mmCIF file of N, CA and C in Angstrom:
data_model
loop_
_atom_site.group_PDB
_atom_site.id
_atom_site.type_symbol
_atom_site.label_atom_id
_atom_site.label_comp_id
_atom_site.label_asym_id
_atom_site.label_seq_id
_atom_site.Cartn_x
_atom_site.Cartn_y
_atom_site.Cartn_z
ATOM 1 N N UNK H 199 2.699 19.247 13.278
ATOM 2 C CA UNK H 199 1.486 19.242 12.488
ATOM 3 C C UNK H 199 0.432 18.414 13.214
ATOM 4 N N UNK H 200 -0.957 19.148 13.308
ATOM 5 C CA UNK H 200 -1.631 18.559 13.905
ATOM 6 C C UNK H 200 -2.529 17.253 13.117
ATOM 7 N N UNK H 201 -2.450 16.119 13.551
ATOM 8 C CA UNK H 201 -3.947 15.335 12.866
ATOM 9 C C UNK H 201 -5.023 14.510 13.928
ATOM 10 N N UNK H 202 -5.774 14.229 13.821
ATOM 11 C CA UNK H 202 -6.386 13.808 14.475
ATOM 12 C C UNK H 202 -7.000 12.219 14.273
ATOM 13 N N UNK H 203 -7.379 11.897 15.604
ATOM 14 C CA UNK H 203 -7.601 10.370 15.953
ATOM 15 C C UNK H 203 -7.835 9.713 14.756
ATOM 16 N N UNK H 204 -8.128 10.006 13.413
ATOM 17 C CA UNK H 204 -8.722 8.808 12.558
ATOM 18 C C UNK H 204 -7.414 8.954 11.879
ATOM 19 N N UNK H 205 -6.331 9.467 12.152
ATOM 20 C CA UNK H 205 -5.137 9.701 11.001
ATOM 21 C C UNK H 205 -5.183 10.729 10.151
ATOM 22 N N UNK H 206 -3.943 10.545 9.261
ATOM 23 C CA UNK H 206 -3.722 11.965 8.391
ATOM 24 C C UNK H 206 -4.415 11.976 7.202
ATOM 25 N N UNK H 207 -5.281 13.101 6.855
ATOM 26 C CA UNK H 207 -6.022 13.196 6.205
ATOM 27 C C UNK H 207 -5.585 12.937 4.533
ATOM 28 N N UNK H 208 -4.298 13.474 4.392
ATOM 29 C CA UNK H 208 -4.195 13.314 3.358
ATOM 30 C C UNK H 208 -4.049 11.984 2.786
ATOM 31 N N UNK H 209 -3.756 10.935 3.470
ATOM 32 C CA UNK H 209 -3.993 9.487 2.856
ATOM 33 C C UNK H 209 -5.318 8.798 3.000
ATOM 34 N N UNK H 210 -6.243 9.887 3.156
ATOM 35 C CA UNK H 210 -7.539 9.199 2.679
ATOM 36 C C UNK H 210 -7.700 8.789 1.211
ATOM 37 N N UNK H 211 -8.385 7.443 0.640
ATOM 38 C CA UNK H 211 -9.466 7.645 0.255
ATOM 39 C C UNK H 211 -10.673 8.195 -0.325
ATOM 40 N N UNK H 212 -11.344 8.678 -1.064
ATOM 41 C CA UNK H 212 -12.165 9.499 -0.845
ATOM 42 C C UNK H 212 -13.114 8.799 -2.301
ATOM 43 N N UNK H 213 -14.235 8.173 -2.191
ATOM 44 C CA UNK H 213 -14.951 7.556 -2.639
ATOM 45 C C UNK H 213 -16.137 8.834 -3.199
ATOM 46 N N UNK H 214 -16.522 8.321 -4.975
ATOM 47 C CA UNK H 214 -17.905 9.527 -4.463
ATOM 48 C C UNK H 214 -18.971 8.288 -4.507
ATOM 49 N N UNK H 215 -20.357 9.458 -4.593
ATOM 50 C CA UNK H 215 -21.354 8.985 -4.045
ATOM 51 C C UNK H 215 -21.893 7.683 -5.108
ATOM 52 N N UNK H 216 -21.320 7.479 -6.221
ATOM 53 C CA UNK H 216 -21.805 6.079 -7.190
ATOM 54 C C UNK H 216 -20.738 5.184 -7.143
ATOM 55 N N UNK H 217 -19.650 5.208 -6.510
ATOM 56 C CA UNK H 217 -18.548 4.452 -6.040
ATOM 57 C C UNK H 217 -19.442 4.201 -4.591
ATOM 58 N N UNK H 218 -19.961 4.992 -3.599
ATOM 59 C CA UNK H 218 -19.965 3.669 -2.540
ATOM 60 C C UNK H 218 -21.456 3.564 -2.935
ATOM 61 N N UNK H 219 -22.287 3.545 -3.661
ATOM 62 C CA UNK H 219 -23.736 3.026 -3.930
ATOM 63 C C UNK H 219 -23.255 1.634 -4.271
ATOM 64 N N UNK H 220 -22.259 1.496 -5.448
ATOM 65 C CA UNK H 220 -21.938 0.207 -5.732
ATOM 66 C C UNK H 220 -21.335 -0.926 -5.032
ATOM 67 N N UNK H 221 -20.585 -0.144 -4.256
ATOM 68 C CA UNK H 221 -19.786 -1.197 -3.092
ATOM 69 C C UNK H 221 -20.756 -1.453 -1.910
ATOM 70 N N UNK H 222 -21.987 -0.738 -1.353
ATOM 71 C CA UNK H 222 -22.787 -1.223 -1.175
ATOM 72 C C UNK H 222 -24.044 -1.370 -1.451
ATOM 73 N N UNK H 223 -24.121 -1.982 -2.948
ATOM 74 C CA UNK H 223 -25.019 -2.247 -3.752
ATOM 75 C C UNK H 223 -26.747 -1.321 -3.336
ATOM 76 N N UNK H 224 -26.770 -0.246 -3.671
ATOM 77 C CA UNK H 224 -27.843 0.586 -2.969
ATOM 78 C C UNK H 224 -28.002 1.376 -4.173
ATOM 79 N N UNK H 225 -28.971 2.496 -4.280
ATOM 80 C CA UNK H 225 -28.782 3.356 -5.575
ATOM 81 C C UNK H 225 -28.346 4.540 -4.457
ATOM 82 N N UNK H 226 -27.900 5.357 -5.713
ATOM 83 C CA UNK H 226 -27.660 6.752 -5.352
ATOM 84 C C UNK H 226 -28.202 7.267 -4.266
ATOM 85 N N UNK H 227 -29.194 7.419 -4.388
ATOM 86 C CA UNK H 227 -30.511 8.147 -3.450
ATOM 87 C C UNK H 227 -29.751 7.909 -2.545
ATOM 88 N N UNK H 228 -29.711 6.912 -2.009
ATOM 89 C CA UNK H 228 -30.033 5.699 -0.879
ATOM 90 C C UNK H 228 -28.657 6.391 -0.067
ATOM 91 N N UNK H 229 -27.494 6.645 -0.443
ATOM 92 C CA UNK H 229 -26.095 6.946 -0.446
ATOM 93 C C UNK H 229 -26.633 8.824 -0.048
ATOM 94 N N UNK H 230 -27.255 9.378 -0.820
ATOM 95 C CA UNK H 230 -27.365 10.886 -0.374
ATOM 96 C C UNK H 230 -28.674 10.650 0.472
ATOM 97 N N UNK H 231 -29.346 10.195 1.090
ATOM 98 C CA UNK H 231 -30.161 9.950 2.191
ATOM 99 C C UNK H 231 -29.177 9.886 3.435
ATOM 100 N N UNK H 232 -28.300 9.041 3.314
ATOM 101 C CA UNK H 232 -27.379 8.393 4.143
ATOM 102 C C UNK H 232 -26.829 9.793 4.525
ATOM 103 N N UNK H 233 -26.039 10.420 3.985
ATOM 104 C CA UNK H 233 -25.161 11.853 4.153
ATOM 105 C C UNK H 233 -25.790 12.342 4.826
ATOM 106 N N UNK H 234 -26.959 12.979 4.224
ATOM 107 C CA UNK H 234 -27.979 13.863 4.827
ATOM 108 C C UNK H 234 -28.839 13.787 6.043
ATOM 109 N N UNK H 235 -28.726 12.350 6.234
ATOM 110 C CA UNK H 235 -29.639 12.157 7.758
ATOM 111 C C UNK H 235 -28.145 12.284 9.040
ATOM 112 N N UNK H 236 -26.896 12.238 8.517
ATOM 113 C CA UNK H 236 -25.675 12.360 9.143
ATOM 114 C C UNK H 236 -25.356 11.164 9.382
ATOM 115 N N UNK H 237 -25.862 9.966 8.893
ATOM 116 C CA UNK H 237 -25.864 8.527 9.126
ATOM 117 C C UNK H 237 -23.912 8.377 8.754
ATOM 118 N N UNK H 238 -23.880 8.767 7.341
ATOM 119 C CA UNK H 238 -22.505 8.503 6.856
ATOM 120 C C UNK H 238 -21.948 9.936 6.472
ATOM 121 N N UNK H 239 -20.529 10.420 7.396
ATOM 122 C CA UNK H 239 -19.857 11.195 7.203
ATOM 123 C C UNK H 239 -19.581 11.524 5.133
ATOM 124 N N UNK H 240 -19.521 12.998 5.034
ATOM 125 C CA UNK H 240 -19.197 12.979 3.972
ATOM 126 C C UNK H 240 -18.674 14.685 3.879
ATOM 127 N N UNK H 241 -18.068 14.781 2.836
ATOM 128 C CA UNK H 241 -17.362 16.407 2.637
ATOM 129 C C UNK H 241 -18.078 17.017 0.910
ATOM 130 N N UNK H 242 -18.094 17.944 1.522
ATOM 131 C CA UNK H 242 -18.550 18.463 0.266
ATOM 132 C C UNK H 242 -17.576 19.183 -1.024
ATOM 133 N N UNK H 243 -17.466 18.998 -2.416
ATOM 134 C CA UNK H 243 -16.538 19.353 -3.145
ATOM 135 C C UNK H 243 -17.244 20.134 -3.981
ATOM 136 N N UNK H 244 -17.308 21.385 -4.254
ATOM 137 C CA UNK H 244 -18.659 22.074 -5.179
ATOM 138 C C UNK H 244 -19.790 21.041 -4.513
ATOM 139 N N UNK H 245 -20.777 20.852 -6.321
ATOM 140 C CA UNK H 245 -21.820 20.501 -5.760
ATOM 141 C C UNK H 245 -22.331 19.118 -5.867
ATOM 142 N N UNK H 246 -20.702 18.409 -5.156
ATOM 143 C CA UNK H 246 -20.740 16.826 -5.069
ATOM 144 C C UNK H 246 -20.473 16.523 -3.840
ATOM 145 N N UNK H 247 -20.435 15.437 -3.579
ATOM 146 C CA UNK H 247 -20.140 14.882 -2.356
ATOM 147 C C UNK H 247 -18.926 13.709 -2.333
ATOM 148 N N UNK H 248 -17.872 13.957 -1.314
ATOM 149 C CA UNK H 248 -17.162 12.970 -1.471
ATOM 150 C C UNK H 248 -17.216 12.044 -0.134
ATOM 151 N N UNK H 249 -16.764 10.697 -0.119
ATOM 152 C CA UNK H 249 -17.186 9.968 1.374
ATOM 153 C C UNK H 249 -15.931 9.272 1.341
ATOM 154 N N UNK H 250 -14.940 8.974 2.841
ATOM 155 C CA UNK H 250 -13.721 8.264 3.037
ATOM 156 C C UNK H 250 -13.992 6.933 2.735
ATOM 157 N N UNK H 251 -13.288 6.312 2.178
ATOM 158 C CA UNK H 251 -13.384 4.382 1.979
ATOM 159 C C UNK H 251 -13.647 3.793 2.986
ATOM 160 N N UNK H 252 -12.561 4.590 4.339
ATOM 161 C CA UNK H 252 -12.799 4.103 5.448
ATOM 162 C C UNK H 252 -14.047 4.440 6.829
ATOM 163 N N UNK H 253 -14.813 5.432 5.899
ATOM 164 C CA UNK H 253 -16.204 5.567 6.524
ATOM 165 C C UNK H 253 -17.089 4.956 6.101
ATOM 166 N N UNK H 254 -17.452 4.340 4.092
ATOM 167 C CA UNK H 254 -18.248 3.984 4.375
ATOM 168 C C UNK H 254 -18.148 2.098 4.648
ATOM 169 N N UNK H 255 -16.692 1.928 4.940
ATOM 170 C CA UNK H 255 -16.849 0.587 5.449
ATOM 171 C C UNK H 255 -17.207 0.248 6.961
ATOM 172 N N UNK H 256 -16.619 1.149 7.856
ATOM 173 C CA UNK H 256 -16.838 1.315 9.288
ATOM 174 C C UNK H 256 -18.686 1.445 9.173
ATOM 175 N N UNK H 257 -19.731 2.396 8.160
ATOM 176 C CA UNK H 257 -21.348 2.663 7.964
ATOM 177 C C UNK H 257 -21.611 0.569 7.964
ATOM 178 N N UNK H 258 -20.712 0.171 7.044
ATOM 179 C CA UNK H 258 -21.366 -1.054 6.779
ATOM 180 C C UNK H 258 -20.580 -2.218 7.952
ATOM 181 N N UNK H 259 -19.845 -2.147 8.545
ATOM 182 C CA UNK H 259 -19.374 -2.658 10.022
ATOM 183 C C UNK H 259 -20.666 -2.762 10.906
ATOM 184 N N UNK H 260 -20.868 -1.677 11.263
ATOM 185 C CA UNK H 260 -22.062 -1.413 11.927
ATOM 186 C C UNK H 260 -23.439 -1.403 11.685
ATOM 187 N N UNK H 261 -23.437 -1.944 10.461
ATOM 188 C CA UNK H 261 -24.648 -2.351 10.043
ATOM 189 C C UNK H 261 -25.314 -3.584 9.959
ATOM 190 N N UNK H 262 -24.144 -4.183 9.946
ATOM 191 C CA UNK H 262 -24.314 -5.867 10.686
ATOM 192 C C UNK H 262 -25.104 -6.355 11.779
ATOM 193 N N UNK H 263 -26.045 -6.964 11.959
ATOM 194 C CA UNK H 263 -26.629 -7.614 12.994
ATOM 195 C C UNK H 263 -26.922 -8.898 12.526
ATOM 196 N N UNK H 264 -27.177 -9.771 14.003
ATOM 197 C CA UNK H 264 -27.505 -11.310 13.721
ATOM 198 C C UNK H 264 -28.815 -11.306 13.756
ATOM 199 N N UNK H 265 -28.895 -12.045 12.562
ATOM 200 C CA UNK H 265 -30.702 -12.544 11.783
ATOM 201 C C UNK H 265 -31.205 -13.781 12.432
ATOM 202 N N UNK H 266 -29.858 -14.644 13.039
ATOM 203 C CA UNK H 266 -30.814 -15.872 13.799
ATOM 204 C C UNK H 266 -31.182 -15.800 15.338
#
């Protein structure tokens, strides 16, 4: 069985879009802006969106920079 580099899919995760607004305190919008500019990976389920736990923590990894 094939999976690929991020691991097996089926033990994702899968956060929707007012679960990671809250974990990173943002509104909605802000979270489907994100998808849509391709900033943060996401899959589509009908006409929702779902995002891995472990994508949008890796979005906020990299969102880190030093302020001093």
């Amino acid at each position: 069985m094939a999976t690929n580099s991020a691991g097996d899919i089926s033990e994702a995760k899968f956060l929707t879009v007012a679960e990671v607004a809250a974990m990173m305190r943002v509104s909605k919008m802000t979270v489907y802006r994100l998808v849509h500019n391709g900033d943060l990976p996401a899959v589509r389920v009908g006409r929702s969106f779902r995002v891995r736990e472990e994508d949008a923590n890796e979005y906020i990894r990299k969102s880190f920079y030093d302020a001093g």
